Amino acid sequence: MSEDIRQFRIEIPQAELDNLRSRLDLARWPGQLPGEGWSRGVPVSYLKELATYWRDEFDWRVHESRLNEFPQYLTEIDGLDIHFLHVRSPEPDALPLVLTHGWPNSFVEFVDFIDLLARPRNGEQAFHVVVPSLPGFGFSSPPGETGWNAARVARIWAELMRRLGYDRYGTQGGDFGAYVAPAVATAAADHVVGVYITGGLGFPGQDDMSQLTDDEREAFAELSKQDWMNGVDHHGLLGTAPQTFAYGWHDSPVAALAWMTQKFHEFNAGGKPLEQAIARDLFLTNVSLYWLTGTFGSSAWLYYDSTGFSWPEGQKVAPTGVYSGPPGVRRLAERDNTIVHWPEHNPEGHHFVAMDRPDDYAADLRAFFAALR
């Protein structure tokens, strides 16, 4: 296995962009089904307007250039080429930090977040930021066999940090990253100083419900009503027949856009309209990345290789902090974690909060790691 780290630059051929535009021109639109608002899925009028913007106004080259401002690399680990961003801070005492994105996101999740960590203001805690792309996402090679899980990805991340020369570092994760980030600490116990999770720890299982207080039970009941808990069951869909649905997402940009819009709309835990939570161009940059790399199908491995849904448990190797504690229950989270940071009143936001509230998220992450040093 080569340990070479090669420079990488995004250069999508113009023919691919022309093909995308042509496919959007030739879209065959369905009629609107009866029902109010989003009750039947993404409204036709909403998606038509968004697709028109994607075709006529969104400029991939502008956003490609922005992404290329971040130093990017490829290295082979566990038989796969792993793509990653590596942004070193000018601050001499910066702490290395590996960020892990979720699904259906990509390293685009952190583009408004990285500089806040690497180049902070007013002498705040600084970080050397490493952002790998999960296998099968974006420019990372897809797994060639079944059996992949968060622990295997975590071992890749630990090896990546070793190759970069980092002996002590922190980990961060949200969504699927909330499973990977603690697993890095387990895989590299002598190297991880702390684990920061967006949320999801301490959620009660069926056996825990009788132990909850009235307030805890009410908070979890409210969570259970949210769209992201009751929308399209992507766990079931991608765990059962991802190949079947990948044909549509890979062949039709309208189908791909509708799928992404549906999921980002459902994941909008902050209650704002999607376009107010996440800038339209940032959302479309992520959609375009999936489309242009053909990774709608290959990104599904984390669902069809799972044995069923369960909330992240965490670990007790390194201290843990969360951005959003409730409606998770701290005493439940502490069964499997050493919780040292559990804020009660951080501003709410989208499920992908680093895209919605990068300043708030960076401030809270910095507070957690600063207390560990």
GROMACS .gro file of C-alpha atoms in nm:
model
  373
    1MET     CA    1   0.000   0.000   0.000
    2SER     CA    2   0.139   0.337  -0.101
    3GLU     CA    3   0.139   0.611   0.161
    4ASP     CA    4   0.178   0.881  -0.101
    5ILE     CA    5  -0.039   1.190  -0.061
    6ARG     CA    6  -0.120   1.344  -0.398
    7GLN     CA    7  -0.251   1.690  -0.463
    8PHE     CA    8  -0.600   1.706  -0.608
    9ARG     CA    9  -0.797   1.972  -0.790
   10ILE     CA   10  -1.161   1.962  -0.900
   11GLU     CA   11  -1.186   1.999  -1.278
   12ILE     CA   12  -1.526   1.887  -1.407
   13PRO     CA   13  -1.523   1.859  -1.789
   14GLN     CA   14  -1.741   2.114  -1.963
   15ALA     CA   15  -1.917   1.832  -2.147
   16GLU     CA   16  -2.056   1.711  -1.811
   17LEU     CA   17  -2.199   2.054  -1.735
   18ASP     CA   18  -2.348   2.081  -2.084
   19ASN     CA   19  -2.505   1.737  -2.040
   20LEU     CA   20  -2.661   1.842  -1.710
   21ARG     CA   21  -2.813   2.150  -1.870
   22SER     CA   22  -2.950   1.947  -2.161
   23ARG     CA   23  -3.109   1.694  -1.928
   24LEU     CA   24  -3.275   1.972  -1.729
   25ASP     CA   25  -3.404   2.121  -2.057
   26LEU     CA   26  -3.563   1.787  -2.151
   27ALA     CA   27  -3.724   1.717  -1.813
   28ARG     CA   28  -4.064   1.544  -1.828
   29TRP     CA   29  -4.265   1.699  -1.549
   30PRO     CA   30  -4.550   1.520  -1.369
   31GLY     CA   31  -4.873   1.686  -1.265
   32GLN     CA   32  -4.926   1.804  -0.910
   33LEU     CA   33  -5.104   1.549  -0.691
   34PRO     CA   34  -5.388   1.660  -0.460
   35GLY     CA   35  -5.285   1.758  -0.111
   36GLU     CA   36  -5.166   2.061   0.082
   37GLY     CA   37  -4.811   2.194   0.064
   38TRP     CA   38  -4.549   1.922   0.097
   39SER     CA   39  -4.794   1.650   0.203
   40ARG     CA   40  -4.729   1.448  -0.115
   41GLY     CA   41  -4.362   1.533  -0.142
   42VAL     CA   42  -4.180   1.822  -0.308
   43PRO     CA   43  -4.440   2.046  -0.480
   44VAL     CA   44  -4.406   2.062  -0.859
   45SER     CA   45  -4.401   2.442  -0.863
   46TYR     CA   46  -4.124   2.453  -0.602
   47LEU     CA   47  -3.906   2.203  -0.785
   48LYS     CA   48  -3.962   2.358  -1.128
   49GLU     CA   49  -3.843   2.694  -0.999
   50LEU     CA   50  -3.541   2.537  -0.829
   51ALA     CA   51  -3.451   2.333  -1.139
   52THR     CA   52  -3.476   2.645  -1.355
   53TYR     CA   53  -3.239   2.825  -1.121
   54TRP     CA   54  -2.999   2.529  -1.127
   55ARG     CA   55  -3.002   2.530  -1.508
   56ASP     CA   56  -2.991   2.905  -1.577
   57GLU     CA   57  -2.838   3.087  -1.281
   58PHE     CA   58  -2.632   2.850  -1.069
   59ASP     CA   59  -2.271   2.868  -1.190
   60TRP     CA   60  -2.081   2.550  -1.106
   61ARG     CA   61  -1.751   2.705  -1.214
   62VAL     CA   62  -1.784   2.977  -0.949
   63HIS     CA   63  -1.838   2.720  -0.677
   64GLU     CA   64  -1.578   2.481  -0.817
   65SER     CA   65  -1.329   2.765  -0.791
   66ARG     CA   66  -1.434   2.829  -0.432
   67LEU     CA   67  -1.391   2.463  -0.340
   68ASN     CA   68  -1.049   2.463  -0.503
   69GLU     CA   69  -0.939   2.740  -0.266
   70PHE     CA   70  -0.913   2.464  -0.004
   71PRO     CA   71  -0.600   2.248  -0.038
   72GLN     CA   72  -0.722   1.904  -0.147
   73TYR     CA   73  -0.549   1.567  -0.168
   74LEU     CA   74  -0.592   1.197  -0.241
   75THR     CA   75  -0.427   0.908  -0.060
   76GLU     CA   76  -0.487   0.533  -0.078
   77ILE     CA   77  -0.600   0.367   0.245
   78ASP     CA   78  -0.762   0.025   0.281
   79GLY     CA   79  -0.763  -0.014  -0.097
   80LEU     CA   80  -0.952   0.310  -0.162
   81ASP     CA   81  -0.847   0.653  -0.280
   82ILE     CA   82  -0.961   0.888  -0.002
   83HIS     CA   83  -1.022   1.252  -0.092
   84PHE     CA   84  -0.969   1.510   0.180
   85LEU     CA   85  -0.926   1.879   0.249
   86HIS     CA   86  -0.636   1.982   0.472
   87VAL     CA   87  -0.635   2.342   0.590
   88ARG     CA   88  -0.354   2.426   0.828
   89SER     CA   89  -0.400   2.718   1.063
   90PRO     CA   90  -0.132   2.988   1.081
   91GLU     CA   91  -0.162   2.967   1.461
   92PRO     CA   92   0.133   2.772   1.608
   93ASP     CA   93  -0.069   2.604   1.886
   94ALA     CA   94  -0.360   2.497   1.664
   95LEU     CA   95  -0.519   2.163   1.748
   96PRO     CA   96  -0.562   1.917   1.460
   97LEU     CA   97  -0.928   1.832   1.407
   98VAL     CA   98  -1.092   1.584   1.169
   99LEU     CA   99  -1.448   1.667   1.058
  100THR     CA  100  -1.683   1.396   0.930
  101HIS     CA  101  -1.982   1.484   0.714
  102GLY     CA  102  -2.310   1.293   0.695
  103TRP     CA  103  -2.557   1.171   0.432
  104PRO     CA  104  -2.679   1.306   0.193
  105ASN     CA  105  -2.407   1.563   0.238
  106SER     CA  106  -2.038   1.588   0.149
  107PHE     CA  107  -1.735   1.795   0.240
  108VAL     CA  108  -1.946   2.088   0.112
  109GLU     CA  109  -2.114   2.073   0.453
  110PHE     CA  110  -1.814   2.256   0.602
  111VAL     CA  111  -1.716   2.517   0.343
  112ASP     CA  112  -1.852   2.806   0.551
  113PHE     CA  113  -1.713   2.654   0.869
  114ILE     CA  114  -1.350   2.573   0.799
  115ASP     CA  115  -1.203   2.923   0.809
  116LEU     CA  116  -1.387   2.996   1.134
  117LEU     CA  117  -1.183   2.715   1.289
  118ALA     CA  118  -0.852   2.758   1.107
  119ARG     CA  119  -0.837   3.140   1.121
  120PRO     CA  120  -1.028   3.251   1.431
  121ARG     CA  121  -1.056   3.606   1.551
  122ASN     CA  122  -0.948   3.756   1.883
  123GLY     CA  123  -0.696   3.490   1.975
  124GLU     CA  124  -0.951   3.211   2.004
  125GLN     CA  125  -0.870   2.840   1.987
  126ALA     CA  126  -0.748   2.754   1.634
  127PHE     CA  127  -0.751   2.422   1.448
  128HIS     CA  128  -0.567   2.248   1.168
  129VAL     CA  129  -0.873   2.119   0.982
  130VAL     CA  130  -0.891   1.785   0.799
  131VAL     CA  131  -1.213   1.702   0.610
  132PRO     CA  132  -1.216   1.359   0.445
  133SER     CA  133  -1.488   1.252   0.203
  134LEU     CA  134  -1.655   0.932   0.316
  135PRO     CA  135  -1.589   0.632   0.087
  136GLY     CA  136  -1.828   0.642  -0.208
  137PHE     CA  137  -1.904   1.012  -0.156
  138GLY     CA  138  -1.776   1.277  -0.398
  139PHE     CA  139  -1.418   1.210  -0.500
  140SER     CA  140  -1.346   0.922  -0.260
  141SER     CA  141  -1.349   0.573  -0.413
  142PRO     CA  142  -1.655   0.360  -0.337
  143PRO     CA  143  -1.622   0.039  -0.136
  144GLY     CA  144  -1.581  -0.261  -0.364
  145GLU     CA  145  -1.749  -0.508  -0.130
  146THR     CA  146  -2.006  -0.522   0.146
  147GLY     CA  147  -1.925  -0.517   0.516
  148TRP     CA  148  -1.828  -0.153   0.559
  149ASN     CA  149  -1.926   0.029   0.877
  150ALA     CA  150  -1.839   0.334   1.086
  151ALA     CA  151  -1.558   0.151   1.266
  152ARG     CA  152  -1.384   0.072   0.936
  153VAL     CA  153  -1.409   0.433   0.824
  154ALA     CA  154  -1.274   0.541   1.164
  155ARG     CA  155  -0.965   0.327   1.116
  156ILE     CA  156  -0.909   0.499   0.780
  157TRP     CA  157  -0.940   0.841   0.945
  158ALA     CA  158  -0.691   0.740   1.216
  159GLU     CA  159  -0.445   0.625   0.950
  160LEU     CA  160  -0.496   0.948   0.756
  161MET     CA  161  -0.416   1.158   1.062
  162ARG     CA  162  -0.105   0.948   1.122
  163ARG     CA  163   0.012   1.007   0.765
  164LEU     CA  164  -0.039   1.379   0.812
  165GLY     CA  165   0.191   1.368   1.114
  166TYR     CA  166  -0.074   1.443   1.378
  167ASP     CA  167  -0.019   1.263   1.707
  168ARG     CA  168  -0.292   1.432   1.914
  169TYR     CA  169  -0.615   1.553   1.758
  170GLY     CA  170  -0.987   1.597   1.803
  171THR     CA  171  -1.277   1.447   1.610
  172GLN     CA  172  -1.613   1.593   1.511
  173GLY     CA  173  -1.919   1.439   1.350
  174GLY     CA  174  -2.285   1.487   1.277
  175ASP     CA  175  -2.537   1.253   1.115
  176PHE     CA  176  -2.329   0.948   1.008
  177GLY     CA  177  -2.028   1.140   1.138
  178ALA     CA  178  -2.177   1.102   1.487
  179TYR     CA  179  -2.103   0.731   1.455
  180VAL     CA  180  -1.760   0.774   1.294
  181ALA     CA  181  -1.617   1.042   1.525
  182PRO     CA  182  -1.646   0.832   1.846
  183ALA     CA  183  -1.519   0.528   1.659
  184VAL     CA  184  -1.199   0.718   1.573
  185ALA     CA  185  -1.137   0.759   1.945
  186THR     CA  186  -1.187   0.387   1.993
  187ALA     CA  187  -0.954   0.308   1.704
  188ALA     CA  188  -0.684   0.556   1.813
  189ALA     CA  189  -0.726   0.578   2.189
  190ASP     CA  190  -0.383   0.727   2.253
  191HIS     CA  191  -0.429   1.004   1.999
  192VAL     CA  192  -0.781   1.151   2.031
  193VAL     CA  193  -0.815   1.431   2.288
  194GLY     CA  194  -1.189   1.477   2.257
  195VAL     CA  195  -1.498   1.389   2.052
  196TYR     CA  196  -1.754   1.654   1.953
  197ILE     CA  197  -2.095   1.542   1.830
  198THR     CA  198  -2.369   1.754   1.674
  199GLY     CA  199  -2.638   1.558   1.856
  200GLY     CA  200  -2.806   1.219   1.892
  201LEU     CA  201  -2.648   1.092   2.213
  202GLY     CA  202  -2.869   0.990   2.503
  203PHE     CA  203  -3.184   0.929   2.301
  204PRO     CA  204  -3.403   0.682   2.491
  205GLY     CA  205  -3.473   0.331   2.371
  206GLN     CA  206  -3.795   0.150   2.445
  207ASP     CA  207  -3.661   0.018   2.774
  208ASP     CA  208  -3.571   0.372   2.886
  209MET     CA  209  -3.913   0.531   2.839
  210SER     CA  210  -4.044   0.435   3.183
  211GLN     CA  211  -3.744   0.609   3.345
  212LEU     CA  212  -3.802   0.948   3.181
  213THR     CA  213  -3.933   1.247   3.367
  214ASP     CA  214  -4.247   1.418   3.236
  215ASP     CA  215  -4.037   1.695   3.078
  216GLU     CA  216  -3.802   1.445   2.913
  217ARG     CA  217  -4.091   1.241   2.779
  218GLU     CA  218  -4.255   1.554   2.641
  219ALA     CA  219  -3.933   1.668   2.472
  220PHE     CA  220  -3.883   1.329   2.309
  221ALA     CA  221  -4.246   1.324   2.197
  222GLU     CA  222  -4.195   1.660   2.024
  223LEU     CA  223  -3.882   1.526   1.854
  224SER     CA  224  -4.078   1.225   1.734
  225LYS     CA  225  -4.324   1.454   1.554
  226GLN     CA  226  -4.059   1.628   1.344
  227ASP     CA  227  -4.038   1.572   0.969
  228TRP     CA  228  -3.695   1.412   0.982
  229MET     CA  229  -3.836   1.141   1.212
  230ASN     CA  230  -4.147   1.079   1.000
  231GLY     CA  231  -4.058   1.160   0.639
  232VAL     CA  232  -3.946   0.931   0.358
  233ASP     CA  233  -3.781   0.629   0.521
  234HIS     CA  234  -3.440   0.651   0.356
  235HIS     CA  235  -3.309   0.387   0.598
  236GLY     CA  236  -3.557   0.136   0.463
  237LEU     CA  237  -3.526   0.247   0.103
  238LEU     CA  238  -3.146   0.256   0.086
  239GLY     CA  239  -3.108  -0.049   0.306
  240THR     CA  240  -3.331  -0.254   0.078
  241ALA     CA  241  -3.300  -0.147  -0.286
  242PRO     CA  242  -3.046   0.132  -0.342
  243GLN     CA  243  -2.953  -0.005  -0.684
  244THR     CA  244  -3.312   0.026  -0.803
  245PHE     CA  245  -3.346   0.390  -0.705
  246ALA     CA  246  -2.994   0.484  -0.815
  247TYR     CA  247  -3.100   0.446  -1.180
  248GLY     CA  248  -3.332   0.743  -1.151
  249TRP     CA  249  -3.096   0.959  -0.943
  250HIS     CA  250  -2.804   0.882  -1.176
  251ASP     CA  251  -2.996   0.939  -1.501
  252SER     CA  252  -3.232   1.226  -1.418
  253PRO     CA  253  -3.112   1.548  -1.256
  254VAL     CA  254  -3.474   1.634  -1.173
  255ALA     CA  255  -3.515   1.305  -0.985
  256ALA     CA  256  -3.185   1.368  -0.808
  257LEU     CA  257  -3.283   1.724  -0.720
  258ALA     CA  258  -3.625   1.614  -0.593
  259TRP     CA  259  -3.466   1.349  -0.369
  260MET     CA  260  -3.213   1.589  -0.221
  261THR     CA  261  -3.474   1.860  -0.173
  262GLN     CA  262  -3.706   1.616   0.003
  263LYS     CA  263  -3.438   1.505   0.247
  264PHE     CA  264  -3.292   1.848   0.322
  265HIS     CA  265  -3.647   1.978   0.374
  266GLU     CA  266  -3.722   1.696   0.619
  267PHE     CA  267  -3.390   1.745   0.799
  268ASN     CA  268  -3.472   2.110   0.866
  269ALA     CA  269  -3.511   2.079   1.243
  270GLY     CA  270  -3.493   2.456   1.298
  271GLY     CA  271  -3.838   2.519   1.151
  272LYS     CA  272  -3.726   2.773   0.891
  273PRO     CA  273  -3.793   2.722   0.519
  274LEU     CA  274  -3.506   2.532   0.360
  275GLU     CA  275  -3.386   2.829   0.156
  276GLN     CA  276  -3.357   3.035   0.476
  277ALA     CA  277  -3.167   2.764   0.663
  278ILE     CA  278  -2.918   2.680   0.388
  279ALA     CA  279  -2.819   2.915   0.108
  280ARG     CA  280  -2.956   2.795  -0.224
  281ASP     CA  281  -2.618   2.794  -0.396
  282LEU     CA  282  -2.461   2.597  -0.111
  283PHE     CA  283  -2.738   2.338  -0.132
  284LEU     CA  284  -2.703   2.315  -0.511
  285THR     CA  285  -2.325   2.283  -0.483
  286ASN     CA  286  -2.380   1.968  -0.277
  287VAL     CA  287  -2.645   1.836  -0.520
  288SER     CA  288  -2.417   1.911  -0.815
  289LEU     CA  289  -2.127   1.731  -0.650
  290TYR     CA  290  -2.336   1.416  -0.617
  291TRP     CA  291  -2.459   1.447  -0.975
  292LEU     CA  292  -2.122   1.525  -1.134
  293THR     CA  293  -1.943   1.244  -0.948
  294GLY     CA  294  -2.223   0.992  -0.998
  295THR     CA  295  -2.229   0.897  -0.630
  296PHE     CA  296  -2.600   0.877  -0.545
  297GLY     CA  297  -2.578   0.498  -0.546
  298SER     CA  298  -2.231   0.449  -0.401
  299SER     CA  299  -2.309   0.675  -0.104
  300ALA     CA  300  -2.583   0.432   0.006
  301TRP     CA  301  -2.346   0.170   0.148
  302LEU     CA  302  -2.381   0.296   0.504
  303TYR     CA  303  -2.749   0.198   0.490
  304TYR     CA  304  -2.742  -0.136   0.309
  305ASP     CA  305  -2.444  -0.249   0.517
  306SER     CA  306  -2.615  -0.166   0.846
  307THR     CA  307  -2.812  -0.412   1.057
  308GLY     CA  308  -3.088  -0.164   1.133
  309PHE     CA  309  -3.123   0.184   1.274
  310SER     CA  310  -2.990   0.272   1.617
  311TRP     CA  311  -2.888   0.602   1.773
  312PRO     CA  312  -2.514   0.662   1.814
  313GLU     CA  313  -2.382   0.531   2.145
  314GLY     CA  314  -2.040   0.699   2.161
  315GLN     CA  315  -1.742   0.584   2.366
  316LYS     CA  316  -1.558   0.637   2.695
  317VAL     CA  317  -1.202   0.656   2.565
  318ALA     CA  318  -1.202   1.036   2.526
  319PRO     CA  319  -1.419   1.318   2.668
  320THR     CA  320  -1.734   1.394   2.470
  321GLY     CA  321  -1.917   1.718   2.399
  322VAL     CA  322  -2.237   1.782   2.205
  323TYR     CA  323  -2.372   2.089   2.030
  324SER     CA  324  -2.732   2.008   2.114
  325GLY     CA  325  -2.805   1.801   2.423
  326PRO     CA  326  -3.185   1.783   2.467
  327PRO     CA  327  -3.404   1.603   2.377
  328GLY     CA  328  -3.127   1.355   2.444
  329VAL     CA  329  -3.100   1.276   2.813
  330ARG     CA  330  -2.760   1.338   2.966
  331ARG     CA  331  -2.776   1.057   3.221
  332LEU     CA  332  -2.855   0.812   2.939
  333ALA     CA  333  -2.568   0.945   2.729
  334GLU     CA  334  -2.333   0.907   3.025
  335ARG     CA  335  -2.385   0.531   3.028
  336ASP     CA  336  -2.154   0.509   2.724
  337ASN     CA  337  -1.974   0.846   2.725
  338THR     CA  338  -1.776   1.075   2.950
  339ILE     CA  339  -1.983   1.386   2.889
  340VAL     CA  340  -1.807   1.712   2.975
  341HIS     CA  341  -2.003   1.952   2.750
  342TRP     CA  342  -2.384   1.936   2.730
  343PRO     CA  343  -2.534   2.278   2.649
  344GLU     CA  344  -2.906   2.320   2.710
  345HIS     CA  345  -2.974   2.632   2.505
  346ASN     CA  346  -2.763   2.642   2.190
  347PRO     CA  347  -2.949   2.802   1.896
  348GLU     CA  348  -3.153   2.548   1.704
  349GLY     CA  349  -3.077   2.489   1.340
  350HIS     CA  350  -3.089   2.256   1.047
  351HIS     CA  351  -2.982   1.895   1.093
  352PHE     CA  352  -2.667   2.006   0.908
  353VAL     CA  353  -2.610   2.291   1.149
  354ALA     CA  354  -2.260   2.376   1.022
  355MET     CA  355  -2.432   2.495   0.702
  356ASP     CA  356  -2.711   2.679   0.882
  357ARG     CA  357  -2.533   2.831   1.184
  358PRO     CA  358  -2.158   2.804   1.121
  359ASP     CA  359  -2.069   3.081   1.367
  360ASP     CA  360  -2.271   2.933   1.654
  361TYR     CA  361  -2.148   2.584   1.580
  362ALA     CA  362  -1.783   2.693   1.561
  363ALA     CA  363  -1.811   2.886   1.888
  364ASP     CA  364  -1.954   2.588   2.073
  365LEU     CA  365  -1.704   2.342   1.928
  366ARG     CA  366  -1.421   2.578   2.025
  367ALA     CA  367  -1.555   2.607   2.380
  368PHE     CA  368  -1.552   2.229   2.416
  369PHE     CA  369  -1.197   2.179   2.295
  370ALA     CA  370  -1.060   2.485   2.474
  371ALA     CA  371  -1.174   2.336   2.806
  372LEU     CA  372  -0.972   2.018   2.735
  373ARG     CA  373  -0.637   2.187   2.681
   0.00000   0.00000   0.00000
